[in-house]
Amino acid sequence: QQQVKQSPQSLIVQKGGISIINCAYENTAFDYFPWYQQFPGKGPALLIAIRPDVSEKKEGRFTISFNKSAKQFSLHIMDSQPGDSATYFCAARHSNNQGGKLIFGQGTELSVKP
Amino acid sequence: DADVTQTPRNRITKTGKRIMLECSQTKGHDRMYWYRQDPGLGLRLIYYSFDVKDINKGEISDGYSVSRQAQAKFSLSLESAIPNQTALYFCATSDPGLPPYEQYFGPGTRLTVT
């Protein structure tokens, strides 16, 4: 049972383009939605996060768009750069905390071509 | 020095062998987690621990066991390794206090079971 579904599995974007990664969730009790970025040979690291009471959060070139009614959220990377090439994971946290557990999506391998 | 360290970084073992992966952290966090990463499946939670006396199963705990020797140390054991346990394993920690409820990941252990 995959509670957070992420797409696409891989993405190739030209330098300067917009990268878009989508996630959908099923459990309406999720209350926190982070995105993690993982470079080859490294562990994932928090990139940006959003709570469901806002529809958008922007940090630099990275924006999360959140659609509560559709139970979907997405990561947009504007002006994509080769240094953004990494694997991106969306995740969700249950409102009752459950030990701070996160449910992760399947991951998207992003490659930004120069 | 890294806040979350994992040993070994790479390990090749044979089917049926017992193996232990170790995790240490200097962040002073009570909560620790073990995940495995497989292509196309994302990060899946194996076990998590709220503190030294509290151990909880994650979504894929069969075939694994853990030990929380101290606040700073959390070990994952494969009692009898099998080939489908070949994966990238990550340890993570978190502070339950305040948003963004960030999890801090170690560099990972690449395990191959032949």
PDB file of C-alpha atoms in Angstrom:
ATOM      1  CA  GLN A   1       0.000   0.000   0.000  1.00  0.00           C
ATOM      2  CA  GLN A   2       1.668   3.159  -1.226  1.00  0.00           C
ATOM      3  CA  GLN A   3       0.199   6.070   0.688  1.00  0.00           C
ATOM      4  CA  VAL A   4       2.204   8.684  -1.192  1.00  0.00           C
ATOM      5  CA  LYS A   5       2.521   8.259  -4.948  1.00  0.00           C
ATOM      6  CA  GLN A   6       5.197  10.216  -6.785  1.00  0.00           C
ATOM      7  CA  SER A   7       5.717  10.829 -10.495  1.00  0.00           C
ATOM      8  CA  PRO A   8       7.585  10.805 -12.754  1.00  0.00           C
ATOM      9  CA  GLN A   9      10.210   8.248 -11.759  1.00  0.00           C
ATOM     10  CA  SER A  10      12.799  10.088 -13.853  1.00  0.00           C
ATOM     11  CA  LEU A  11      12.967  13.512 -15.455  1.00  0.00           C
ATOM     12  CA  ILE A  12      15.359  15.158 -17.888  1.00  0.00           C
ATOM     13  CA  VAL A  13      15.270  18.948 -18.167  1.00  0.00           C
ATOM     14  CA  GLN A  14      17.410  21.414 -20.051  1.00  0.00           C
ATOM     15  CA  LYS A  15      19.342  24.021 -18.116  1.00  0.00           C
ATOM     16  CA  GLY A  16      17.110  27.005 -17.459  1.00  0.00           C
ATOM     17  CA  GLY A  17      13.923  24.999 -17.764  1.00  0.00           C
ATOM     18  CA  ILE A  18      11.273  24.226 -15.174  1.00  0.00           C
ATOM     19  CA  SER A  19      11.306  20.868 -13.398  1.00  0.00           C
ATOM     20  CA  ILE A  20       7.979  19.642 -12.036  1.00  0.00           C
ATOM     21  CA  ILE A  21       7.539  16.633  -9.772  1.00  0.00           C
ATOM     22  CA  ASN A  22       4.112  15.548  -8.583  1.00  0.00           C
ATOM     23  CA  CYS A  23       2.862  13.678  -5.538  1.00  0.00           C
ATOM     24  CA  ALA A  24      -0.553  12.447  -4.489  1.00  0.00           C
ATOM     25  CA  TYR A  25      -1.648  11.169  -1.111  1.00  0.00           C
ATOM     26  CA  GLU A  26      -4.630   9.306   0.224  1.00  0.00           C
ATOM     27  CA  ASN A  27      -4.740   9.917   3.965  1.00  0.00           C
ATOM     28  CA  THR A  28      -6.422  13.201   4.892  1.00  0.00           C
ATOM     29  CA  ALA A  29      -4.829  12.975   8.342  1.00  0.00           C
ATOM     30  CA  PHE A  30      -1.440  13.932   6.903  1.00  0.00           C
ATOM     31  CA  ASP A  31      -0.526  17.417   8.135  1.00  0.00           C
ATOM     32  CA  TYR A  32       2.954  18.142   6.902  1.00  0.00           C
ATOM     33  CA  PHE A  33       4.516  17.627   3.491  1.00  0.00           C
ATOM     34  CA  PRO A  34       8.288  17.906   3.063  1.00  0.00           C
ATOM     35  CA  TRP A  35      10.499  17.414   0.046  1.00  0.00           C
ATOM     36  CA  TYR A  36      13.928  15.843   0.439  1.00  0.00           C
ATOM     37  CA  GLN A  37      16.843  16.114  -1.991  1.00  0.00           C
ATOM     38  CA  GLN A  38      19.451  13.382  -2.324  1.00  0.00           C
ATOM     39  CA  PHE A  39      22.743  13.701  -4.187  1.00  0.00           C
ATOM     40  CA  PRO A  40      24.598  10.558  -5.302  1.00  0.00           C
ATOM     41  CA  GLY A  41      26.452   8.920  -2.438  1.00  0.00           C
ATOM     42  CA  LYS A  42      24.698  11.057   0.173  1.00  0.00           C
ATOM     43  CA  GLY A  43      21.721  10.741   2.447  1.00  0.00           C
ATOM     44  CA  PRO A  44      18.528  12.712   1.736  1.00  0.00           C
ATOM     45  CA  ALA A  45      18.313  16.228   3.143  1.00  0.00           C
ATOM     46  CA  LEU A  46      15.302  18.450   3.744  1.00  0.00           C
ATOM     47  CA  LEU A  47      14.777  20.881   0.881  1.00  0.00           C
ATOM     48  CA  ILE A  48      11.450  22.590   1.555  1.00  0.00           C
ATOM     49  CA  ALA A  49       8.201  21.767   3.365  1.00  0.00           C
ATOM     50  CA  ILE A  50       4.584  22.918   3.497  1.00  0.00           C
ATOM     51  CA  ARG A  51       1.588  22.581   5.771  1.00  0.00           C
ATOM     52  CA  PRO A  52      -1.889  22.016   4.242  1.00  0.00           C
ATOM     53  CA  ASP A  53      -3.238  25.388   5.386  1.00  0.00           C
ATOM     54  CA  VAL A  54      -1.287  27.171   2.636  1.00  0.00           C
ATOM     55  CA  SER A  55      -1.449  26.638  -1.115  1.00  0.00           C
ATOM     56  CA  GLU A  56       2.095  27.603  -2.010  1.00  0.00           C
ATOM     57  CA  LYS A  57       5.510  28.009  -0.457  1.00  0.00           C
ATOM     58  CA  LYS A  58       8.520  29.416  -2.223  1.00  0.00           C
ATOM     59  CA  GLU A  59      12.173  29.295  -1.260  1.00  0.00           C
ATOM     60  CA  GLY A  60      14.468  30.677  -3.908  1.00  0.00           C
ATOM     61  CA  ARG A  61      14.010  28.678  -7.101  1.00  0.00           C
ATOM     62  CA  PHE A  62      12.026  25.957  -5.322  1.00  0.00           C
ATOM     63  CA  THR A  63       8.246  26.155  -4.908  1.00  0.00           C
ATOM     64  CA  ILE A  64       5.753  23.732  -3.431  1.00  0.00           C
ATOM     65  CA  SER A  65       2.196  23.968  -4.760  1.00  0.00           C
ATOM     66  CA  PHE A  66      -0.438  22.292  -2.598  1.00  0.00           C
ATOM     67  CA  ASN A  67      -3.996  21.330  -3.592  1.00  0.00           C
ATOM     68  CA  LYS A  68      -5.787  20.066  -0.512  1.00  0.00           C
ATOM     69  CA  SER A  69      -9.058  19.173  -2.250  1.00  0.00           C
ATOM     70  CA  ALA A  70      -7.245  17.079  -4.849  1.00  0.00           C
ATOM     71  CA  LYS A  71      -4.833  15.663  -2.256  1.00  0.00           C
ATOM     72  CA  GLN A  72      -1.916  16.551  -4.452  1.00  0.00           C
ATOM     73  CA  PHE A  73       1.251  18.574  -4.093  1.00  0.00           C
ATOM     74  CA  SER A  74       4.105  19.323  -6.409  1.00  0.00           C
ATOM     75  CA  LEU A  75       7.643  20.648  -6.460  1.00  0.00           C
ATOM     76  CA  HIS A  76       8.606  23.206  -9.082  1.00  0.00           C
ATOM     77  CA  ILE A  77      12.239  24.034  -9.718  1.00  0.00           C
ATOM     78  CA  MET A  78      12.562  27.228 -11.714  1.00  0.00           C
ATOM     79  CA  ASP A  79      15.617  27.972 -13.853  1.00  0.00           C
ATOM     80  CA  SER A  80      16.859  24.416 -13.317  1.00  0.00           C
ATOM     81  CA  GLN A  81      20.642  24.045 -13.066  1.00  0.00           C
ATOM     82  CA  PRO A  82      22.954  21.049 -13.530  1.00  0.00           C
ATOM     83  CA  GLY A  83      23.680  21.267  -9.799  1.00  0.00           C
ATOM     84  CA  ASP A  84      20.018  20.454  -9.158  1.00  0.00           C
ATOM     85  CA  SER A  85      20.562  16.978 -10.624  1.00  0.00           C
ATOM     86  CA  ALA A  86      19.603  14.675  -7.784  1.00  0.00           C
ATOM     87  CA  THR A  87      16.882  12.348  -6.567  1.00  0.00           C
ATOM     88  CA  TYR A  88      13.890  14.085  -5.022  1.00  0.00           C
ATOM     89  CA  PHE A  89      11.488  12.508  -2.549  1.00  0.00           C
ATOM     90  CA  CYS A  90       8.150  13.865  -1.440  1.00  0.00           C
ATOM     91  CA  ALA A  91       6.872  12.762   1.949  1.00  0.00           C
ATOM     92  CA  ALA A  92       3.971  13.137   4.352  1.00  0.00           C
ATOM     93  CA  ARG A  93       3.640  13.082   8.123  1.00  0.00           C
ATOM     94  CA  HIS A  94       0.601  11.908  10.044  1.00  0.00           C
ATOM     95  CA  SER A  95      -1.076  14.489  12.268  1.00  0.00           C
ATOM     96  CA  ASN A  96      -0.924  12.238  15.317  1.00  0.00           C
ATOM     97  CA  ASN A  97       2.841  12.353  14.900  1.00  0.00           C
ATOM     98  CA  GLN A  98       3.388   8.593  15.226  1.00  0.00           C
ATOM     99  CA  GLY A  99       6.906   9.169  16.355  1.00  0.00           C
ATOM    100  CA  GLY A 100       7.611  11.697  13.664  1.00  0.00           C
ATOM    101  CA  LYS A 101       7.342   9.051  10.986  1.00  0.00           C
ATOM    102  CA  LEU A 102       7.409  10.170   7.398  1.00  0.00           C
ATOM    103  CA  ILE A 103       5.829   8.266   4.520  1.00  0.00           C
ATOM    104  CA  PHE A 104       7.993   8.770   1.444  1.00  0.00           C
ATOM    105  CA  GLY A 105       7.114   8.684  -2.234  1.00  0.00           C
ATOM    106  CA  GLN A 106       8.991   6.520  -4.705  1.00  0.00           C
ATOM    107  CA  GLY A 107      11.495   9.195  -5.679  1.00  0.00           C
ATOM    108  CA  THR A 108      12.246  11.104  -8.891  1.00  0.00           C
ATOM    109  CA  GLU A 109      15.686  11.104 -10.465  1.00  0.00           C
ATOM    110  CA  LEU A 110      16.203  14.545 -11.999  1.00  0.00           C
ATOM    111  CA  SER A 111      18.889  15.187 -14.577  1.00  0.00           C
ATOM    112  CA  VAL A 112      19.467  18.758 -15.748  1.00  0.00           C
ATOM    113  CA  LYS A 113      21.375  18.895 -19.030  1.00  0.00           C
ATOM    114  CA  PRO A 114      23.750  21.803 -19.697  1.00  0.00           C
TER     115      PRO A 114
ATOM    116  CA  ASP B   1      32.532  15.695  11.766  1.00  0.00           C
ATOM    117  CA  ALA B   2      29.265  14.359  10.416  1.00  0.00           C
ATOM    118  CA  ASP B   3      26.286  14.523  12.777  1.00  0.00           C
ATOM    119  CA  VAL B   4      24.977  11.079  11.734  1.00  0.00           C
ATOM    120  CA  THR B   5      27.492   8.394  10.872  1.00  0.00           C
ATOM    121  CA  GLN B   6      26.965   4.881   9.569  1.00  0.00           C
ATOM    122  CA  THR B   7      29.322   1.924   9.472  1.00  0.00           C
ATOM    123  CA  PRO B   8      30.200   0.170   7.300  1.00  0.00           C
ATOM    124  CA  ARG B   9      29.613   2.262   4.174  1.00  0.00           C
ATOM    125  CA  ASN B  10      29.720  -0.751   1.905  1.00  0.00           C
ATOM    126  CA  ARG B  11      29.306  -4.418   2.684  1.00  0.00           C
ATOM    127  CA  ILE B  12      29.107  -7.573   0.623  1.00  0.00           C
ATOM    128  CA  THR B  13      27.918 -10.673   2.432  1.00  0.00           C
ATOM    129  CA  LYS B  14      26.640 -14.134   1.617  1.00  0.00           C
ATOM    130  CA  THR B  15      23.164 -15.549   1.989  1.00  0.00           C
ATOM    131  CA  GLY B  16      22.532 -16.821   5.509  1.00  0.00           C
ATOM    132  CA  LYS B  17      25.146 -14.662   7.210  1.00  0.00           C
ATOM    133  CA  ARG B  18      24.341 -12.403  10.146  1.00  0.00           C
ATOM    134  CA  ILE B  19      25.222  -8.782   9.626  1.00  0.00           C
ATOM    135  CA  MET B  20      24.970  -5.639  11.733  1.00  0.00           C
ATOM    136  CA  LEU B  21      24.801  -2.074  10.474  1.00  0.00           C
ATOM    137  CA  GLU B  22      25.631   0.618  12.975  1.00  0.00           C
ATOM    138  CA  CYS B  23      24.497   4.211  13.348  1.00  0.00           C
ATOM    139  CA  SER B  24      25.786   6.904  15.670  1.00  0.00           C
ATOM    140  CA  GLN B  25      24.636  10.493  16.074  1.00  0.00           C
ATOM    141  CA  THR B  26      25.930  13.585  17.832  1.00  0.00           C
ATOM    142  CA  LYS B  27      22.791  15.682  17.400  1.00  0.00           C
ATOM    143  CA  GLY B  28      21.367  14.737  20.776  1.00  0.00           C
ATOM    144  CA  HIS B  29      18.095  13.598  19.235  1.00  0.00           C
ATOM    145  CA  ASP B  30      15.909  11.022  20.942  1.00  0.00           C
ATOM    146  CA  ARG B  31      14.250   9.735  17.786  1.00  0.00           C
ATOM    147  CA  MET B  32      16.110   7.461  15.407  1.00  0.00           C
ATOM    148  CA  TYR B  33      15.015   5.576  12.302  1.00  0.00           C
ATOM    149  CA  TRP B  34      16.231   2.903   9.894  1.00  0.00           C
ATOM    150  CA  TYR B  35      15.147   3.011   6.232  1.00  0.00           C
ATOM    151  CA  ARG B  36      15.979   1.033   3.158  1.00  0.00           C
ATOM    152  CA  GLN B  37      16.069   2.563  -0.304  1.00  0.00           C
ATOM    153  CA  ASP B  38      15.313   0.576  -3.436  1.00  0.00           C
ATOM    154  CA  PRO B  39      14.997   1.968  -6.964  1.00  0.00           C
ATOM    155  CA  GLY B  40      11.376   2.740  -7.760  1.00  0.00           C
ATOM    156  CA  LEU B  41      10.247   2.087  -4.194  1.00  0.00           C
ATOM    157  CA  GLY B  42      11.630   5.127  -2.444  1.00  0.00           C
ATOM    158  CA  LEU B  43      12.506   5.090   1.243  1.00  0.00           C
ATOM    159  CA  ARG B  44      10.715   2.535   3.394  1.00  0.00           C
ATOM    160  CA  LEU B  45      10.795   2.549   7.178  1.00  0.00           C
ATOM    161  CA  ILE B  46      12.171  -0.593   8.836  1.00  0.00           C
ATOM    162  CA  TYR B  47      12.227   0.343  12.537  1.00  0.00           C
ATOM    163  CA  TYR B  48      12.108   3.492  14.606  1.00  0.00           C
ATOM    164  CA  SER B  49      12.878   4.365  18.207  1.00  0.00           C
ATOM    165  CA  PHE B  50      11.531   7.190  20.375  1.00  0.00           C
ATOM    166  CA  ASP B  51      14.183   6.657  23.040  1.00  0.00           C
ATOM    167  CA  VAL B  52      16.389   3.923  24.466  1.00  0.00           C
ATOM    168  CA  LYS B  53      13.451   2.004  25.907  1.00  0.00           C
ATOM    169  CA  ASP B  54      11.091   2.377  22.972  1.00  0.00           C
ATOM    170  CA  ILE B  55      11.415   0.404  19.725  1.00  0.00           C
ATOM    171  CA  ASN B  56       8.730   0.242  17.057  1.00  0.00           C
ATOM    172  CA  LYS B  57       8.298  -1.698  13.846  1.00  0.00           C
ATOM    173  CA  GLY B  58       8.001   0.140  10.589  1.00  0.00           C
ATOM    174  CA  GLU B  59       6.351  -1.010   7.395  1.00  0.00           C
ATOM    175  CA  ILE B  60       8.965  -3.625   6.425  1.00  0.00           C
ATOM    176  CA  SER B  61      10.448  -5.037   9.649  1.00  0.00           C
ATOM    177  CA  ASP B  62      10.341  -8.750   8.739  1.00  0.00           C
ATOM    178  CA  GLY B  63      13.849 -10.201   8.581  1.00  0.00           C
ATOM    179  CA  TYR B  64      15.364  -7.316  10.555  1.00  0.00           C
ATOM    180  CA  SER B  65      15.964  -6.523  14.210  1.00  0.00           C
ATOM    181  CA  VAL B  66      17.328  -3.467  15.979  1.00  0.00           C
ATOM    182  CA  SER B  67      19.080  -2.479  19.173  1.00  0.00           C
ATOM    183  CA  ARG B  68      19.167   0.968  20.769  1.00  0.00           C
ATOM    184  CA  GLN B  69      22.294   0.747  22.891  1.00  0.00           C
ATOM    185  CA  ALA B  70      22.267   4.396  23.942  1.00  0.00           C
ATOM    186  CA  GLN B  71      20.608   7.633  22.925  1.00  0.00           C
ATOM    187  CA  ALA B  72      23.307   8.094  20.320  1.00  0.00           C
ATOM    188  CA  LYS B  73      23.487   4.551  18.910  1.00  0.00           C
ATOM    189  CA  PHE B  74      20.972   2.515  16.935  1.00  0.00           C
ATOM    190  CA  SER B  75      21.973  -0.727  15.211  1.00  0.00           C
ATOM    191  CA  LEU B  76      20.183  -2.728  12.546  1.00  0.00           C
ATOM    192  CA  SER B  77      20.737  -6.484  12.255  1.00  0.00           C
ATOM    193  CA  LEU B  78      19.943  -8.962   9.537  1.00  0.00           C
ATOM    194  CA  GLU B  79      19.871 -12.306  11.338  1.00  0.00           C
ATOM    195  CA  SER B  80      20.107 -14.389   8.177  1.00  0.00           C
ATOM    196  CA  ALA B  81      20.711 -12.238   5.115  1.00  0.00           C
ATOM    197  CA  ILE B  82      18.914 -13.017   1.868  1.00  0.00           C
ATOM    198  CA  PRO B  83      19.510 -11.548  -1.622  1.00  0.00           C
ATOM    199  CA  ASN B  84      16.351  -9.422  -1.633  1.00  0.00           C
ATOM    200  CA  GLN B  85      17.790  -7.498   1.312  1.00  0.00           C
ATOM    201  CA  THR B  86      20.330  -6.044  -1.089  1.00  0.00           C
ATOM    202  CA  ALA B  87      19.661  -2.315  -0.821  1.00  0.00           C
ATOM    203  CA  LEU B  88      20.896   1.057   0.383  1.00  0.00           C
ATOM    204  CA  TYR B  89      20.246   1.485   4.104  1.00  0.00           C
ATOM    205  CA  PHE B  90      19.900   4.825   5.855  1.00  0.00           C
ATOM    206  CA  CYS B  91      19.797   5.818   9.477  1.00  0.00           C
ATOM    207  CA  ALA B  92      18.085   9.085  10.419  1.00  0.00           C
ATOM    208  CA  THR B  93      17.403  11.131  13.532  1.00  0.00           C
ATOM    209  CA  SER B  94      14.867  13.790  14.450  1.00  0.00           C
ATOM    210  CA  ASP B  95      13.922  16.149  17.217  1.00  0.00           C
ATOM    211  CA  PRO B  96      10.196  15.875  17.990  1.00  0.00           C
ATOM    212  CA  GLY B  97       9.876  19.469  19.071  1.00  0.00           C
ATOM    213  CA  LEU B  98       9.081  21.987  16.391  1.00  0.00           C
ATOM    214  CA  PRO B  99       8.397  22.221  12.653  1.00  0.00           C
ATOM    215  CA  PRO B 100       9.782  21.460  10.157  1.00  0.00           C
ATOM    216  CA  TYR B 101      10.211  18.175  12.029  1.00  0.00           C
ATOM    217  CA  GLU B 102      13.313  17.598   9.974  1.00  0.00           C
ATOM    218  CA  GLN B 103      14.908  14.176   9.746  1.00  0.00           C
ATOM    219  CA  TYR B 104      18.702  14.123   9.461  1.00  0.00           C
ATOM    220  CA  PHE B 105      20.069  11.239   7.424  1.00  0.00           C
ATOM    221  CA  GLY B 106      23.398   9.487   7.561  1.00  0.00           C
ATOM    222  CA  PRO B 107      25.443   8.809   4.422  1.00  0.00           C
ATOM    223  CA  GLY B 108      24.035   5.319   3.944  1.00  0.00           C
ATOM    224  CA  THR B 109      25.310   1.751   3.840  1.00  0.00           C
ATOM    225  CA  ARG B 110      25.249  -0.109   0.547  1.00  0.00           C
ATOM    226  CA  LEU B 111      24.592  -3.771   1.327  1.00  0.00           C
ATOM    227  CA  THR B 112      24.913  -6.552  -1.222  1.00  0.00           C
ATOM    228  CA  VAL B 113      23.799 -10.084  -0.351  1.00  0.00           C
ATOM    229  CA  THR B 114      25.083 -12.725  -2.755  1.00  0.00           C
TER     230      THR B 114
END
